[in-house]
Tab-separated table of C-alpha atoms in Angstrom:
chain	number	residue	atom	x	y	z
A	1	MET	CA	59.468	192.382	115.275
A	2	ASN	CA	58.337	194.378	118.319
A	3	LEU	CA	61.341	195.233	120.476
A	4	SER	CA	59.428	197.377	122.956
A	5	PRO	CA	60.282	196.043	126.439
A	6	ASP	CA	57.826	194.133	128.575
A	7	ALA	CA	59.558	195.296	131.761
A	8	ILE	CA	61.928	198.054	132.857
A	9	TRP	CA	64.525	197.446	135.562
A	10	VAL	CA	65.244	200.783	137.245
A	11	SER	CA	68.908	201.275	138.168
A	12	ALA	CA	69.279	204.632	139.897
A	13	SER	CA	72.320	203.651	141.979
A	14	ASP	CA	75.415	203.703	139.804
A	15	GLY	CA	77.733	202.270	142.461
A	16	ILE	CA	75.766	199.056	143.046
A	17	ARG	CA	74.222	198.552	139.594
A	18	ALA	CA	76.345	195.447	138.984
A	19	PHE	CA	74.426	193.547	141.685
A	20	ASP	CA	71.288	193.727	139.518
A	21	ARG	CA	72.988	192.020	136.577
A	22	PRO	CA	72.397	188.315	137.423
A	23	VAL	CA	68.612	188.615	137.713
A	24	VAL	CA	68.343	190.990	134.732
A	25	GLU	CA	70.295	188.503	132.601
A	26	TYR	CA	68.097	185.662	133.810
A	27	LEU	CA	64.921	187.568	132.980
A	28	SER	CA	66.261	188.549	129.546
A	29	GLN	CA	66.364	184.875	128.543
A	30	ASN	CA	62.582	184.708	128.659
A	31	LEU	CA	61.203	188.191	127.977
A	32	THR	CA	62.186	191.614	126.685
A	33	ILE	CA	63.527	193.661	129.581
A	34	ALA	CA	65.357	196.979	129.483
A	35	GLN	CA	67.582	198.401	132.205
A	36	TRP	CA	67.064	202.127	132.673
A	37	GLN	CA	70.130	203.719	134.251
A	38	TYR	CA	70.395	206.982	136.137
A	39	LYS	CA	73.840	208.371	136.836
A	40	GLN	CA	74.157	211.427	139.027
A	41	THR	CA	77.458	213.296	138.782
A	42	LEU	CA	79.350	214.608	141.801
A	43	ASP	CA	78.527	218.170	140.733
A	44	GLU	CA	74.772	217.597	140.824
A	45	ALA	CA	72.607	218.032	143.893
A	46	SER	CA	71.044	214.794	145.129
A	47	SER	CA	67.522	214.804	143.696
A	48	SER	CA	65.013	211.970	143.612
A	49	SER	CA	62.598	214.213	141.695
A	50	GLY	CA	65.217	214.671	138.981
A	51	ALA	CA	65.559	210.905	138.643
A	52	VAL	CA	61.774	210.511	138.469
A	53	GLU	CA	61.495	213.111	135.716
A	54	ARG	CA	64.273	211.532	133.657
A	55	LEU	CA	62.594	208.151	134.004
A	56	HIS	CA	59.335	209.712	132.826
A	57	HIS	CA	61.066	211.210	129.805
A	58	TYR	CA	62.206	207.711	128.818
A	59	LEU	CA	58.928	205.908	129.494
A	60	THR	CA	56.947	208.381	127.407
A	61	THR	CA	58.924	207.148	124.389
A	62	LEU	CA	57.428	203.648	124.792
A	63	GLU	CA	54.215	202.602	123.106
A	64	HIS	CA	52.535	201.041	126.126
A	65	PRO	CA	52.713	200.836	129.927
A	66	VAL	CA	55.378	198.484	131.300
A	67	HIS	CA	56.148	196.376	134.348
A	68	LEU	CA	58.460	198.485	136.514
A	69	VAL	CA	60.914	196.906	138.971
A	70	GLY	CA	63.717	198.195	141.183
A	71	HIS	CA	65.838	197.275	144.192
A	72	GLY	CA	66.577	199.462	147.208
A	73	MET	CA	66.890	203.144	146.332
A	74	SER	CA	66.130	202.304	142.699
A	75	GLY	CA	62.901	200.683	143.888
A	76	VAL	CA	62.045	203.861	145.786
A	77	ILE	CA	62.486	205.878	142.577
A	78	ALA	CA	60.216	203.383	140.786
A	79	LEU	CA	57.631	203.726	143.573
A	80	LEU	CA	57.693	207.537	143.439
A	81	TYR	CA	57.330	207.376	139.672
A	82	ALA	CA	54.422	204.915	139.813
A	83	ARG	CA	52.567	207.139	142.250
A	84	GLU	CA	53.049	210.232	140.080
A	85	TYR	CA	52.504	208.653	136.650
A	86	PRO	CA	50.324	205.559	137.211
A	87	GLU	CA	49.105	205.527	133.605
A	88	ARG	CA	52.618	204.546	132.424
A	89	VAL	CA	53.025	201.555	134.792
A	90	LYS	CA	51.339	198.183	134.262
A	91	SER	CA	52.663	196.777	137.547
A	92	LEU	CA	55.262	197.665	140.172
A	93	SER	CA	57.727	195.227	141.773
A	94	LEU	CA	59.860	196.391	144.704
A	95	LEU	CA	62.876	194.521	146.087
A	96	SER	CA	64.268	195.440	149.524
A	97	VAL	CA	62.000	198.474	149.869
A	98	ALA	CA	60.521	199.116	153.309
A	99	ALA	CA	56.948	200.207	154.020
A	100	GLN	CA	58.568	203.505	155.023
A	101	PRO	CA	60.279	203.900	151.637
A	102	ALA	CA	62.966	206.251	152.909
A	103	VAL	CA	64.485	203.418	154.966
A	104	THR	CA	67.408	202.288	152.798
A	105	TRP	CA	70.907	200.987	153.519
A	106	HIS	CA	71.983	204.646	153.477
A	107	THR	CA	69.783	205.208	156.544
A	108	HIS	CA	71.599	202.417	158.366
A	109	TYR	CA	74.981	203.848	157.378
A	110	TYR	CA	74.267	207.393	158.545
A	111	VAL	CA	72.795	206.234	161.872
A	112	GLN	CA	75.855	204.069	162.503
A	113	ARG	CA	78.136	206.937	161.467
A	114	GLN	CA	76.649	209.060	164.244
A	115	LEU	CA	76.961	206.308	166.845
A	116	LEU	CA	80.308	204.642	166.124
A	117	PRO	CA	83.753	206.296	166.468
A	118	CYS	CA	85.252	204.801	163.304
A	119	SER	CA	86.321	205.938	159.869
A	120	ARG	CA	84.110	205.920	156.776
A	121	GLU	CA	86.053	202.986	155.303
A	122	GLN	CA	85.802	200.959	158.516
A	123	LEU	CA	82.080	201.566	158.774
A	124	LEU	CA	81.544	200.664	155.123
A	125	ALA	CA	83.410	197.402	155.688
A	126	GLN	CA	81.032	196.615	158.579
A	127	THR	CA	78.094	197.613	156.393
A	128	VAL	CA	79.222	195.204	153.674
A	129	ARG	CA	78.978	192.327	156.148
A	130	THR	CA	75.525	193.523	157.237
A	131	LEU	CA	74.245	193.755	153.667
A	132	PHE	CA	75.945	190.725	152.102
A	133	GLY	CA	77.001	188.426	154.937
A	134	ALA	CA	80.428	186.969	155.692
A	135	ARG	CA	80.822	184.808	152.569
A	136	LEU	CA	81.596	187.198	149.746
A	137	PRO	CA	82.271	186.177	146.127
A	138	LEU	CA	84.885	188.957	145.833
A	139	GLN	CA	87.353	190.721	148.119
A	140	ILE	CA	85.626	192.952	150.657
A	141	GLN	CA	87.367	196.048	149.257
A	142	ALA	CA	85.442	195.651	146.003
A	143	PHE	CA	82.165	195.866	147.934
A	144	VAL	CA	83.426	198.780	150.054
A	145	LYS	CA	84.284	200.657	146.868
A	146	ALA	CA	80.829	199.963	145.425
A	147	LEU	CA	79.024	201.225	148.531
A	148	ASP	CA	81.293	204.259	148.745
A	149	ARG	CA	80.423	205.181	145.164
A	150	ASP	CA	76.741	204.646	145.848
A	151	LEU	CA	76.875	207.107	148.746
A	152	GLU	CA	78.313	209.696	146.373
A	153	THR	CA	76.066	209.165	143.347
A	154	SER	CA	72.739	207.734	144.559
A	155	PRO	CA	69.766	210.178	144.624
A	156	THR	CA	69.282	209.467	148.320
A	157	PHE	CA	67.295	211.654	150.700
A	158	HIS	CA	69.679	211.317	153.639
A	159	SER	CA	72.859	212.944	154.896
A	160	LEU	CA	74.925	213.118	158.077
A	161	TYR	CA	72.748	216.038	159.156
A	162	GLN	CA	69.257	214.755	158.421
A	163	LEU	CA	67.336	211.520	157.841
A	164	ALA	CA	64.259	211.983	155.673
A	165	LYS	CA	60.872	210.253	155.582
A	166	LEU	CA	58.509	209.604	152.690
A	167	PRO	CA	54.737	209.059	152.561
A	168	LYS	CA	53.690	205.482	153.216
A	169	GLY	CA	51.067	203.720	151.170
A	170	GLY	CA	50.419	201.476	148.218
A	171	THR	CA	49.845	202.008	144.505
A	172	SER	CA	46.917	201.962	142.113
A	173	MET	CA	48.552	199.322	139.863
A	174	PRO	CA	49.319	195.692	140.890
A	175	LEU	CA	52.147	195.563	143.438
A	176	LEU	CA	54.748	192.933	144.376
A	177	VAL	CA	57.048	193.588	147.351
A	178	CYS	CA	59.968	191.217	147.963
A	179	ALA	CA	62.545	190.991	150.749
A	180	ALA	CA	64.843	188.407	152.364
A	181	ASP	CA	64.251	186.748	155.715
A	182	ASN	CA	67.731	187.698	156.949
A	183	ASP	CA	67.768	191.288	155.679
A	184	ALA	CA	68.868	193.611	158.498
A	185	ILE	CA	67.638	196.734	156.673
A	186	VAL	CA	64.171	195.643	155.501
A	187	ASP	CA	63.396	193.157	158.259
A	188	TRP	CA	60.205	191.123	158.515
A	189	GLN	CA	58.373	193.933	160.340
A	190	CYS	CA	59.310	196.581	157.751
A	191	HIS	CA	58.184	194.181	155.043
A	192	ALA	CA	54.981	193.035	156.748
A	193	GLN	CA	53.788	196.630	157.188
A	194	TRP	CA	53.130	196.690	153.442
A	195	SER	CA	50.097	194.470	154.128
A	196	HIS	CA	48.166	197.550	155.314
A	197	TRP	CA	48.045	198.842	151.719
A	198	LEU	CA	47.763	195.659	149.651
A	199	LYS	CA	44.908	195.328	147.160
A	200	PRO	CA	43.466	192.069	145.826
A	201	GLY	CA	46.132	190.617	143.543
A	202	ASP	CA	49.052	192.361	145.282
A	203	ARG	CA	51.733	190.085	146.730
A	204	LEU	CA	54.373	189.921	149.443
A	205	TRP	CA	57.239	187.432	149.065
A	206	ARG	CA	60.270	186.683	151.212
A	207	CYS	CA	63.411	184.941	150.013
A	208	PRO	CA	64.736	182.589	152.719
A	209	GLN	CA	68.330	183.827	152.337
A	210	GLY	CA	70.393	186.471	150.557
A	211	ARG	CA	70.164	189.447	152.931
A	212	HIS	CA	69.640	192.919	151.445
A	213	PHE	CA	70.933	191.951	147.977
A	214	PHE	CA	69.108	188.620	147.783
A	215	HIS	CA	68.428	189.105	144.064
A	216	PHE	CA	72.203	189.028	143.465
A	217	PHE	CA	72.615	185.659	145.191
A	218	TYR	CA	69.333	184.054	144.066
A	219	PRO	CA	68.545	185.458	140.597
A	220	GLU	CA	66.556	182.431	139.387
A	221	GLN	CA	64.229	182.362	142.383
A	222	VAL	CA	63.677	186.104	142.275
A	223	GLY	CA	63.261	186.036	138.497
A	224	ASN	CA	60.601	183.350	138.742
A	225	GLN	CA	58.680	185.309	141.373
A	226	LEU	CA	58.730	188.370	139.132
A	227	CYS	CA	57.578	186.436	136.072
A	228	GLN	CA	54.802	184.660	137.948
A	229	PHE	CA	53.557	188.033	139.158
A	230	TRP	CA	53.799	189.612	135.704
A	231	GLN	CA	52.002	186.626	134.194
A	232	SER	CA	49.136	187.205	136.628
A	233	VAL	CA	48.881	190.770	135.310
A	234	SER	CA	49.565	190.100	131.614
A	235	THR	CA	48.920	186.890	129.697
A	236	SER	CA	51.375	187.905	126.940
A	237	LEU	CA	54.497	186.849	128.862
A	238	PRO	CA	56.008	183.341	128.436
A	239	GLN	CA	55.586	180.684	131.076
A	240	LEU	CA	58.672	179.838	133.162
A	241	LEU	CA	59.587	176.754	135.116
A	242	THR	CA	59.117	177.527	138.804
A	243	ILE	CA	62.167	176.969	141.007
A	244	THR	CA	61.433	176.718	144.721
A	245	PRO	CA	64.236	178.174	146.910
């Protein structure tokens, strides 16, 4: 039996990895998907290139190119990898990744930190409401703790002293870019700018609700969009029942 994965979910943000779980579990019911995890320690310098190289080390152990997918900063790592090693990637799916890839929730946090006279914990609590909305499935402190950890361990490009930018553009392999209509970080304009680099067969999709972590709240809808896209690239994946959000 061939256990080589059809798709790899990139999880480069240790603090918020749990929000990927619902859609990964949904996808695993219908295809072989692996979750690649990158965990940066507090003693390491923040390095996206280090994450890309570790991902490459893993993907070279697989027998064939795979569908690569990631959310937010993890999606940025997947994008950087796909641009550097296109021969290892069958398709690329990005969730909540702006056309300027460096624009992440960390960007929003650091800009607000410069503008607002409040503590880190207070600002993170406000950021939770921006990213997830007012109706939370858990106590807000659980989300504050997750974002706080992500600031410490994510291979982000930003800091209080400098906000970085990355090259814009598309990819050589098929591309799917997803976002939510009510996402304050990757708004409709940031999402629509991807259209400048789309090739025939590339897709843009917007989830009506869910904000920045829409895949956490709507795993079935997101999972179906991913599988429909992967089916258009590879006929070896099983057919799924489409659920319209």
